[in-house]
Amino acid sequence: MPTWLIVVIVVAAVVVVGAVAWLVVQEVRRKRLQRQFGPEYARAVRENESPRAAQRELAERERRHRDLDIRPLSVSARERYAQHWTLIQEKFVDRPAGALDEADDLLVAVMAERGYPTEGYDQQLSDLSVRHSRTLEHYRAAHETHRRHAETALSTEELRAAMVHYRTVFEDLLTDGAEDRHPEPARRGGPERTEES
């Protein structure tokens, strides 16, 4: 067999092995990002021109998140925020719109104390997506209701649903990274409809 043919075969084999290795690495990366971001991965793919662009965006979110000083809340801070949330839920009965405003403010305060930048809603979503992707749709739904209510009065039921969404995100932020996870005190009382209501 001529030497040039051997060289061609070796080069072709190296190219094939390299291509397969690249595909395997891309698949592993895709699966890791899907696992990490959950439904946020699918949303990023829909919003970007290609899955690779979505993966780059999500990887960039991870890089930014690594540079943040995210920390768990102290036990006393968790208790303080849980008590504040209980008061907000109690206010919902008489002042649903005011309670919704306070819930939004409290959520941002918890983010700030945890170390998340709070410079804007879109950036909040991006930063939260790295560790809180499972509750991100709740934040979007609550925020959208809050925004719409600022423009036109919504029904108490719509505001109640937004409060439930805010509470889901609040509890996730409250307990994430804590050494000991206490029963969730924020569940006491609140705007959820009970069998009596």
XYZ file of C-alpha atoms in Angstrom:
197
model
C 0.000 0.000 0.000
C 1.417 3.391 -0.954
C 2.515 5.755 1.803
C 0.195 8.525 0.645
C -2.799 6.191 0.988
C -1.785 5.296 4.545
C -1.480 9.021 5.362
C -4.951 9.687 3.876
C -6.471 6.826 5.888
C -4.800 8.016 9.117
C -5.915 11.624 8.535
C -9.464 10.481 7.744
C -9.521 8.341 10.898
C -8.295 11.264 13.015
C -10.970 13.534 11.508
C -13.699 10.950 12.154
C -12.536 10.351 15.744
C -12.344 14.115 16.309
C -15.850 14.640 14.903
C -17.277 11.861 17.052
C -15.531 13.241 20.151
C -16.890 16.736 19.397
C -20.436 15.342 18.986
C -20.156 13.424 22.259
C -18.937 16.529 24.094
C -21.808 18.582 22.623
C -24.359 15.962 23.661
C -22.970 15.767 27.194
C -23.079 19.578 27.407
C -26.671 19.671 26.103
C -27.814 17.071 28.631
C -26.052 18.835 31.488
C -27.660 22.152 30.578
C -31.075 20.525 30.206
C -30.701 18.955 33.642
C -29.412 22.193 35.174
C -31.976 24.553 33.655
C -34.989 22.274 33.209
C -37.813 24.074 31.381
C -35.622 27.160 31.058
C -33.473 25.206 28.577
C -36.447 24.688 26.251
C -37.422 28.349 26.601
C -33.876 29.468 25.715
C -33.881 27.219 22.636
C -37.230 28.713 21.526
C -36.000 32.280 22.054
C -32.636 31.868 20.304
C -31.899 31.228 16.649
C -30.408 27.798 17.363
C -29.853 25.290 20.159
C -26.136 26.157 20.127
C -26.930 29.847 20.659
C -29.205 28.870 23.559
C -26.449 26.728 25.052
C -23.982 29.608 24.783
C -26.458 31.910 26.538
C -27.083 29.412 29.346
C -23.351 28.789 29.761
C -22.870 32.554 30.012
C -25.529 32.679 32.737
C -23.583 30.024 34.633
C -20.333 31.997 34.276
C -22.002 35.179 35.548
C -23.594 33.255 38.425
C -20.205 31.843 39.477
C -18.904 35.412 39.804
C -21.755 36.401 42.123
C -21.451 36.095 45.874
C -24.601 33.994 46.374
C -25.052 32.891 49.957
C -27.733 31.227 52.066
C -29.761 33.259 54.490
C -28.998 32.979 58.172
C -31.585 31.271 60.359
C -32.592 34.630 61.838
C -32.985 36.198 58.385
C -35.129 33.264 57.224
C -37.336 33.626 60.291
C -37.595 37.395 59.805
C -38.568 37.033 56.149
C -41.010 34.214 56.921
C -42.732 36.416 59.527
C -42.863 39.298 57.064
C -44.409 36.997 54.448
C -47.058 35.864 56.947
C -47.969 39.514 57.596
C -48.223 40.182 53.857
C -50.545 37.203 53.437
C -52.726 38.473 56.278
C -52.927 41.896 54.600
C -54.132 40.233 51.400
C -57.619 39.781 52.889
C -58.212 43.551 53.175
C -55.743 44.946 50.637
C -54.959 42.397 47.903
C -53.238 44.892 45.574
C -51.086 46.304 48.378
C -50.144 42.800 49.500
C -49.111 41.939 45.949
C -46.857 45.021 45.823
C -45.303 44.044 49.161
C -44.793 40.442 48.027
C -42.882 41.649 44.981
C -40.764 43.985 47.118
C -40.058 41.247 49.668
C -38.947 38.836 46.969
C -36.478 41.409 45.637
C -35.227 42.061 49.186
C -34.576 38.336 49.706
C -32.730 38.184 46.374
C -30.566 41.120 47.378
C -29.707 39.651 50.782
C -28.837 36.330 49.147
C -26.398 38.205 46.880
C -28.385 38.371 43.652
C -28.141 41.651 41.769
C -31.541 43.307 41.475
C -30.831 45.776 38.660
C -33.739 44.662 36.493
C -36.353 41.996 36.013
C -34.722 40.360 32.963
C -31.368 40.152 34.728
C -33.091 38.739 37.814
C -34.618 35.994 35.662
C -31.258 35.230 34.104
C -29.447 35.061 37.440
C -32.159 33.061 39.187
C -32.366 30.566 36.322
C -29.063 28.959 37.286
C -30.202 27.665 40.705
C -33.940 28.341 40.764
C -35.101 27.257 37.324
C -37.854 25.060 38.753
C -39.677 28.085 40.204
C -38.853 30.602 37.480
C -42.192 30.178 35.685
C -43.902 31.066 38.962
C -41.878 34.271 39.117
C -42.764 35.114 35.525
C -46.477 34.498 36.145
C -46.524 36.556 39.362
C -44.537 39.394 37.828
C -46.780 39.494 34.754
C -49.913 39.681 36.919
C -48.286 42.403 39.025
C -47.421 44.350 35.873
C -50.912 43.975 34.386
C -52.525 45.001 37.671
C -50.529 48.230 37.619
C -52.194 49.005 34.272
C -55.729 47.806 34.995
C -57.480 46.414 38.055
C -57.506 42.613 38.091
C -59.830 40.311 39.979
C -59.036 39.139 43.479
C -58.710 35.601 42.106
C -55.995 36.711 39.679
C -54.172 38.494 42.503
C -54.562 35.414 44.714
C -52.972 33.248 41.998
C -50.088 35.721 41.729
C -49.556 35.565 45.497
C -49.367 31.780 45.328
C -46.771 32.088 42.548
C -44.778 34.637 44.573
C -44.906 32.358 47.606
C -43.490 29.429 45.612
C -40.495 31.516 44.518
C -40.154 33.084 47.971
C -39.964 29.676 49.677
C -37.420 28.451 47.144
C -35.205 31.501 47.735
C -35.703 31.330 51.488
C -34.481 27.761 51.894
C -31.941 27.308 49.081
C -28.484 26.651 50.442
C -29.590 26.564 54.092
C -27.788 24.053 56.297
C -30.947 22.891 58.013
C -34.238 23.177 56.249
C -36.987 23.898 58.720
C -40.610 23.251 57.901
C -41.693 26.064 55.654
C -43.239 28.639 57.998
C -44.389 30.772 55.077
C -47.130 28.236 54.364
C -49.121 29.294 57.422
C -52.189 31.264 56.457
C -52.344 33.131 53.228
C -54.416 33.833 50.198
C -54.860 30.226 49.103
C -58.457 29.181 48.875
C -59.397 26.672 51.548
C -62.402 24.380 51.690
C -64.210 26.897 53.892
C -63.705 29.796 51.441
